[in-house]
Structure formats: structure tokens, C-alpha cells
mmCIF file of C-alpha atoms in Angstrom:
data_model
loop_
_atom_site.group_PDB
_atom_site.id
_atom_site.type_symbol
_atom_site.label_atom_id
_atom_site.label_comp_id
_atom_site.label_asym_id
_atom_site.label_seq_id
_atom_site.Cartn_x
_atom_site.Cartn_y
_atom_site.Cartn_z
ATOM 1 C CA ALA A 4 -0.070 -0.043 0.026
ATOM 2 C CA GLN A 5 1.115 3.681 -0.647
ATOM 3 C CA LYS A 6 2.300 5.509 2.271
ATOM 4 C CA VAL A 7 4.560 8.530 3.325
ATOM 5 C CA THR A 8 6.310 8.804 6.492
ATOM 6 C CA GLN A 9 7.727 11.981 8.051
ATOM 7 C CA ALA A 10 8.896 10.764 11.427
ATOM 8 C CA GLN A 11 9.899 13.951 12.552
ATOM 9 C CA THR A 12 6.953 15.775 14.132
ATOM 10 C CA GLU A 13 8.842 19.001 15.230
ATOM 11 C CA ILE A 14 12.118 20.369 14.767
ATOM 12 C CA SER A 15 13.535 23.453 16.440
ATOM 13 C CA VAL A 16 16.785 25.120 15.436
ATOM 14 C CA VAL A 17 18.600 28.310 15.603
ATOM 15 C CA GLU A 18 18.894 30.657 12.608
ATOM 16 C CA LYS A 19 22.014 29.744 10.404
ATOM 17 C CA GLU A 20 21.964 26.064 11.371
ATOM 18 C CA ASP A 21 21.560 23.358 8.660
ATOM 19 C CA VAL A 22 18.454 21.064 8.976
ATOM 20 C CA THR A 23 17.327 18.030 7.334
ATOM 21 C CA LEU A 24 13.671 16.843 7.008
ATOM 22 C CA ASP A 25 13.216 13.159 6.357
ATOM 23 C CA CYS A 26 10.752 11.447 4.165
ATOM 24 C CA VAL A 27 10.291 7.742 3.573
ATOM 25 C CA TYR A 28 7.768 6.417 1.176
ATOM 26 C CA GLU A 29 6.147 3.323 0.271
ATOM 27 C CA THR A 30 4.668 2.216 -3.269
ATOM 28 C CA ARG A 31 4.259 -0.689 -5.449
ATOM 29 C CA ASP A 32 4.423 1.425 -8.602
ATOM 30 C CA THR A 33 7.486 1.711 -10.530
ATOM 31 C CA THR A 34 6.708 5.147 -11.920
ATOM 32 C CA TYR A 35 5.695 7.846 -9.468
ATOM 33 C CA TYR A 36 6.511 11.359 -8.557
ATOM 34 C CA LEU A 37 7.556 12.796 -5.181
ATOM 35 C CA PHE A 38 6.866 16.292 -3.915
ATOM 36 C CA TRP A 39 7.847 18.698 -1.047
ATOM 37 C CA TYR A 40 5.397 21.642 -0.083
ATOM 38 C CA LYS A 41 5.921 24.237 2.516
ATOM 39 C CA GLN A 42 2.761 25.413 4.532
ATOM 40 C CA PRO A 43 3.530 28.757 6.230
ATOM 41 C CA PRO A 44 0.986 30.011 9.045
ATOM 42 C CA SER A 45 -0.957 31.715 6.286
ATOM 43 C CA GLY A 46 -2.188 28.179 5.176
ATOM 44 C CA GLU A 47 -1.137 28.070 1.393
ATOM 45 C CA LEU A 48 0.641 24.900 0.391
ATOM 46 C CA VAL A 49 3.646 26.285 -1.522
ATOM 47 C CA PHE A 50 5.333 23.913 -4.144
ATOM 48 C CA LEU A 51 8.849 23.313 -3.629
ATOM 49 C CA ILE A 52 10.099 20.517 -5.908
ATOM 50 C CA ARG A 53 8.855 17.303 -7.662
ATOM 51 C CA ARG A 54 10.982 14.494 -8.572
ATOM 52 C CA ASN A 55 10.113 11.432 -10.839
ATOM 53 C CA SER A 56 11.082 8.044 -9.787
ATOM 54 C CA PHE A 57 13.543 7.686 -12.704
ATOM 55 C CA ASP A 58 15.497 10.757 -11.842
ATOM 56 C CA GLU A 59 17.581 10.168 -8.905
ATOM 57 C CA GLN A 60 19.920 13.210 -9.250
ATOM 58 C CA ASN A 61 20.114 15.241 -6.146
ATOM 59 C CA GLU A 62 18.934 19.006 -6.623
ATOM 60 C CA ILE A 63 20.231 22.080 -5.124
ATOM 61 C CA SER A 64 18.154 25.376 -5.164
ATOM 62 C CA GLY A 65 19.835 28.165 -3.360
ATOM 63 C CA ARG A 66 19.618 27.026 0.180
ATOM 64 C CA TYR A 67 17.473 24.204 -0.547
ATOM 65 C CA SER A 68 18.653 20.635 -1.480
ATOM 66 C CA TRP A 69 16.938 17.328 -1.858
ATOM 67 C CA ASN A 70 18.408 13.750 -1.651
ATOM 68 C CA PHE A 71 16.594 11.035 -3.444
ATOM 69 C CA GLN A 72 17.515 7.443 -2.729
ATOM 70 C CA LYS A 73 15.435 4.729 -4.244
ATOM 71 C CA SER A 74 17.470 2.011 -2.557
ATOM 72 C CA THR A 75 16.189 3.300 0.746
ATOM 73 C CA SER A 76 12.813 4.895 -0.527
ATOM 74 C CA SER A 77 13.808 8.212 0.957
ATOM 75 C CA PHE A 78 13.423 11.730 -0.287
ATOM 76 C CA ASN A 79 15.115 13.897 2.207
ATOM 77 C CA PHE A 80 15.271 17.775 2.276
ATOM 78 C CA THR A 81 17.996 19.968 3.590
ATOM 79 C CA ILE A 82 17.807 23.572 4.350
ATOM 80 C CA THR A 83 21.335 25.270 4.581
ATOM 81 C CA ALA A 84 21.853 28.196 6.840
ATOM 82 C CA SER A 85 18.107 28.161 8.094
ATOM 83 C CA GLN A 86 16.378 31.622 8.554
ATOM 84 C CA VAL A 87 13.337 32.531 10.491
ATOM 85 C CA VAL A 88 11.209 32.842 7.310
ATOM 86 C CA ASP A 89 11.840 29.101 6.942
ATOM 87 C CA SER A 90 9.603 28.445 9.883
ATOM 88 C CA ALA A 91 6.641 26.465 8.532
ATOM 89 C CA VAL A 92 5.161 22.964 8.297
ATOM 90 C CA TYR A 93 6.783 20.901 5.600
ATOM 91 C CA PHE A 94 5.030 18.038 3.819
ATOM 92 C CA CYS A 95 6.319 15.212 1.574
ATOM 93 C CA ALA A 96 3.900 13.827 -0.846
ATOM 94 C CA LEU A 97 3.574 10.904 -3.317
ATOM 95 C CA SER A 98 1.698 10.598 -6.578
ATOM 96 C CA GLU A 99 1.421 7.228 -8.257
ATOM 97 C CA THR A 100 0.786 6.072 -11.951
ATOM 98 C CA HIS A 101 -2.436 4.270 -11.148
ATOM 99 C CA ASN A 102 -3.951 7.100 -9.495
ATOM 100 C CA THR A 103 -2.304 10.322 -10.936
ATOM 101 C CA ASP A 104 -4.944 12.666 -9.452
ATOM 102 C CA LYS A 105 -4.451 11.853 -5.565
ATOM 103 C CA LEU A 106 -1.539 13.328 -3.584
ATOM 104 C CA ILE A 107 -0.599 11.112 -0.613
ATOM 105 C CA PHE A 108 0.738 13.297 2.041
ATOM 106 C CA GLY A 109 3.035 12.462 4.895
ATOM 107 C CA THR A 110 1.972 13.827 8.295
ATOM 108 C CA GLY A 111 4.153 16.827 8.073
ATOM 109 C CA THR A 112 7.248 18.259 9.945
ATOM 110 C CA ARG A 113 6.888 21.503 11.763
ATOM 111 C CA LEU A 114 10.061 23.383 11.515
ATOM 112 C CA GLN A 115 10.714 26.361 14.052
ATOM 113 C CA VAL A 116 13.734 28.455 13.333
ATOM 114 C CA PHE A 117 14.463 30.813 16.297
ATOM 115 C CA PRO A 118 16.660 34.102 15.840
ATOM 116 C CA ASP B 26 -1.710 34.338 -13.805
ATOM 117 C CA THR B 27 -0.271 31.658 -11.894
ATOM 118 C CA GLU B 28 -2.334 31.594 -8.759
ATOM 119 C CA VAL B 29 -5.316 29.621 -7.454
ATOM 120 C CA THR B 30 -7.686 32.056 -5.798
ATOM 121 C CA GLN B 31 -9.993 30.970 -3.094
ATOM 122 C CA THR B 32 -12.825 33.049 -1.605
ATOM 123 C CA PRO B 33 -13.933 33.721 1.155
ATOM 124 C CA LYS B 34 -10.573 33.355 3.242
ATOM 125 C CA HIS B 35 -12.562 33.031 6.444
ATOM 126 C CA LEU B 36 -16.092 31.691 6.887
ATOM 127 C CA VAL B 37 -18.260 31.130 10.151
ATOM 128 C CA MET B 38 -21.539 29.288 9.517
ATOM 129 C CA GLY B 39 -24.318 27.914 11.536
ATOM 130 C CA MET B 40 -25.258 24.203 11.416
ATOM 131 C CA THR B 41 -28.395 25.197 9.482
ATOM 132 C CA ASN B 42 -26.954 27.511 7.039
ATOM 133 C CA LYS B 43 -26.028 26.973 3.255
ATOM 134 C CA LYS B 44 -22.855 28.545 2.115
ATOM 135 C CA SER B 45 -20.490 27.972 -0.826
ATOM 136 C CA LEU B 46 -16.699 28.064 -1.195
ATOM 137 C CA LYS B 47 -15.384 29.346 -4.565
ATOM 138 C CA CYS B 48 -12.034 28.468 -6.172
ATOM 139 C CA GLU B 49 -10.649 30.030 -9.429
ATOM 140 C CA GLN B 50 -7.869 29.496 -11.781
ATOM 141 C CA HIS B 51 -6.654 31.021 -15.086
ATOM 142 C CA MET B 52 -3.657 28.843 -15.741
ATOM 143 C CA GLY B 53 -5.633 26.452 -18.157
ATOM 144 C CA HIS B 54 -5.329 23.519 -15.857
ATOM 145 C CA ARG B 55 -7.355 20.508 -16.677
ATOM 146 C CA ALA B 56 -7.981 19.280 -13.331
ATOM 147 C CA MET B 57 -9.158 20.846 -9.997
ATOM 148 C CA TYR B 58 -9.404 19.565 -6.504
ATOM 149 C CA TRP B 59 -10.869 20.054 -3.140
ATOM 150 C CA TYR B 60 -8.737 19.121 -0.060
ATOM 151 C CA LYS B 61 -9.847 19.304 3.663
ATOM 152 C CA GLN B 62 -7.290 19.921 6.191
ATOM 153 C CA LYS B 63 -7.846 19.690 9.928
ATOM 154 C CA ALA B 64 -5.469 21.358 12.426
ATOM 155 C CA LYS B 65 -2.120 19.839 12.617
ATOM 156 C CA LYS B 66 -2.907 17.203 10.069
ATOM 157 C CA PRO B 67 -2.192 16.732 6.222
ATOM 158 C CA PRO B 68 -4.598 17.492 3.655
ATOM 159 C CA GLU B 69 -7.008 15.176 2.691
ATOM 160 C CA LEU B 70 -8.538 14.649 -0.850
ATOM 161 C CA MET B 71 -12.240 15.161 -1.053
ATOM 162 C CA PHE B 72 -13.051 15.627 -4.836
ATOM 163 C CA VAL B 73 -11.244 15.882 -8.213
ATOM 164 C CA TYR B 74 -12.574 17.379 -11.226
ATOM 165 C CA SER B 75 -10.974 16.314 -14.546
ATOM 166 C CA TYR B 76 -12.073 18.180 -17.585
ATOM 167 C CA GLU B 77 -15.092 19.563 -15.706
ATOM 168 C CA LYS B 78 -16.225 16.184 -14.746
ATOM 169 C CA LEU B 79 -16.181 14.635 -11.309
ATOM 170 C CA SER B 80 -13.649 11.917 -11.492
ATOM 171 C CA ILE B 81 -12.934 11.244 -7.803
ATOM 172 C CA ASN B 82 -15.325 11.502 -4.739
ATOM 173 C CA GLU B 83 -13.289 10.240 -1.653
ATOM 174 C CA SER B 84 -16.727 9.070 0.110
ATOM 175 C CA VAL B 85 -17.468 12.567 1.151
ATOM 176 C CA PRO B 86 -20.630 13.015 3.049
ATOM 177 C CA SER B 87 -23.507 14.602 0.848
ATOM 178 C CA ARG B 88 -23.631 17.789 2.902
ATOM 179 C CA PHE B 89 -20.471 18.712 0.806
ATOM 180 C CA SER B 90 -21.633 19.400 -2.892
ATOM 181 C CA PRO B 91 -19.087 20.127 -5.434
ATOM 182 C CA GLU B 92 -19.691 22.056 -8.719
ATOM 183 C CA CYS B 93 -17.457 22.946 -11.701
ATOM 184 C CA PRO B 94 -19.441 25.453 -13.766
ATOM 185 C CA ASN B 95 -16.405 25.816 -16.263
ATOM 186 C CA SER B 96 -12.777 24.873 -16.503
ATOM 187 C CA SER B 97 -11.654 27.729 -14.535
ATOM 188 C CA LEU B 98 -14.129 27.615 -11.569
ATOM 189 C CA LEU B 99 -14.755 25.255 -8.967
ATOM 190 C CA ASN B 100 -17.440 25.528 -6.125
ATOM 191 C CA LEU B 101 -18.002 23.612 -2.921
ATOM 192 C CA HIS B 102 -21.646 23.902 -1.589
ATOM 193 C CA LEU B 103 -22.078 23.571 2.100
ATOM 194 C CA HIS B 104 -25.341 22.510 3.929
ATOM 195 C CA ALA B 105 -26.168 21.274 7.315
ATOM 196 C CA LEU B 106 -22.654 20.968 8.329
ATOM 197 C CA GLN B 107 -21.325 19.766 11.638
ATOM 198 C CA PRO B 108 -18.860 21.359 13.997
ATOM 199 C CA GLU B 109 -16.334 18.732 13.262
ATOM 200 C CA ASP B 110 -16.472 19.956 9.605
ATOM 201 C CA SER B 111 -14.399 23.046 10.760
ATOM 202 C CA ALA B 112 -11.249 22.880 8.761
ATOM 203 C CA LEU B 113 -8.981 24.509 6.189
ATOM 204 C CA TYR B 114 -10.598 23.889 2.939
ATOM 205 C CA LEU B 115 -7.861 23.999 0.128
ATOM 206 C CA CYS B 116 -8.397 24.101 -3.578
ATOM 207 C CA ALA B 117 -5.746 23.017 -6.073
ATOM 208 C CA SER B 118 -5.231 22.721 -9.798
ATOM 209 C CA SER B 119 -2.813 20.762 -12.121
ATOM 210 C CA GLN B 120 -1.849 20.666 -15.717
ATOM 211 C CA GLU B 121 -2.455 17.814 -18.091
ATOM 212 C CA ASP B 122 0.970 16.475 -18.021
ATOM 213 C CA TRP B 123 0.823 14.222 -14.692
ATOM 214 C CA GLY B 124 3.347 15.038 -12.084
ATOM 215 C CA HIS B 125 3.878 18.563 -13.212
ATOM 216 C CA GLY B 126 2.813 19.740 -9.946
ATOM 217 C CA TYR B 127 -0.221 20.879 -8.134
ATOM 218 C CA THR B 128 -0.983 24.686 -7.459
ATOM 219 C CA PHE B 129 -2.768 25.195 -4.230
ATOM 220 C CA GLY B 130 -4.941 28.340 -3.278
ATOM 221 C CA SER B 131 -4.463 29.715 0.198
ATOM 222 C CA GLY B 132 -7.537 28.025 1.464
ATOM 223 C CA THR B 133 -10.872 28.985 3.276
ATOM 224 C CA ARG B 134 -10.767 28.607 7.125
ATOM 225 C CA LEU B 135 -14.277 27.398 7.797
ATOM 226 C CA THR B 136 -15.759 27.310 11.381
ATOM 227 C CA VAL B 137 -19.059 25.686 11.945
ATOM 228 C CA VAL B 138 -20.823 26.913 14.983
#
């Protein structure tokens, strides 16, 4: 069965620290997409990245980087030199071939960055 | 225009009221979605419209009634709701090419009293 696990419920760091948010997924499909979304207190889900199952290249976007490892079914997200504006809930999500219209979300990780 | 616009942002309604939530996108996306999010929980899919036709109903109670009048507009009609229906209701849309990504609106915070 499909599932996304974000074991870290809450993480607190001090500004400028690096932080990694973990995401482990389960799926029987060989073709799927993985996503990360940020949800600030305002409520909007902000798209950060998508990765398809055939592309295991790691990606870097500014202070954000993602590590996709099919061997361990993980898609981890690292924020380098965290800032107070990074404080939000971060969701990892999965979309499968046989049900492309359904996003399966993890339970989210609340990140608090203190000045 | 790369946004999904939801109105109203906040709504308080009584259990006997009828109200509607509105969602609009002008990105030419072919699919539109309603999600419900309770506090400290992930979003849960409620309905999907693909090419203006209802394609997925995740066993949502009939007191929630979706409507897609055209390809840019999605409504959620509410009637006889319960206090436990209080939540953030998120609308999203996506392009035809699967996996491109879903664009979410900022949501409607609904309180049922």
C-alpha cells in the first residue's frame, strides 16, 4: 500500500543552522512522483520540488537541497543556513501512476527557526 | 496568472446555513481539487474534477456538494454541516501532464458553530 512517513513531528533550530527533514515512502508502482510542499501559517501550500522515480539526481536550489535514494525509499530535504522565514510545516507527498490525481501526504514536519 | 484564488478566506456558519466556497484558476489547468485539512494534520483529498467532470469522490458526506461550472471555476456547496467539519479547505489545480505539480490556493478557514 502507498504511504509517506515523516517521522519528525517537530524540529527546532537556531538561525544559520542546517536542518534535514526526512521522508520515507512506500509504493508498488515503478513510476511515481515525489513532492515537497511548504505550508506557512497563512495556510497556502507552496510547491517546492517534484522528482520523478527515474531521476535520482540530487537537486539544489539556493539554500534548499534534496536527496532522493530509491534504494532506501527516501526523499530527504535539507535547508542550509536556516532563516526565521523557513519556519513552517513541510509536507512530503507521493503521486502514483495508477492514481495520478491523488496526492498522498506525509503527516508533516513543523520546523521552527529561532533568531 | 499563476495563482489559485479562493474566496472567502474565512467563513463562520451555523449548522443550518447554506454557504459556498469558491475557487478560480486561469492557468488552463485541466484538473481541479478540493482538499480538507484539519489542524495539525495533512490535507485529505475530497473531490477531483478532470475536464469539468467529477472523477473522484473520496466518500465525502453529501452535505458537501462540489460543482465545476467551467474549466476555471470550482465551487463547494455546504449545507447542514457539523462542528467537526470545521477545517481549512484547500483548492488546487494541475496541468494535463501528470506530475507537473499541483498549485494550491491559500484556503478557506471554515468554522461551523
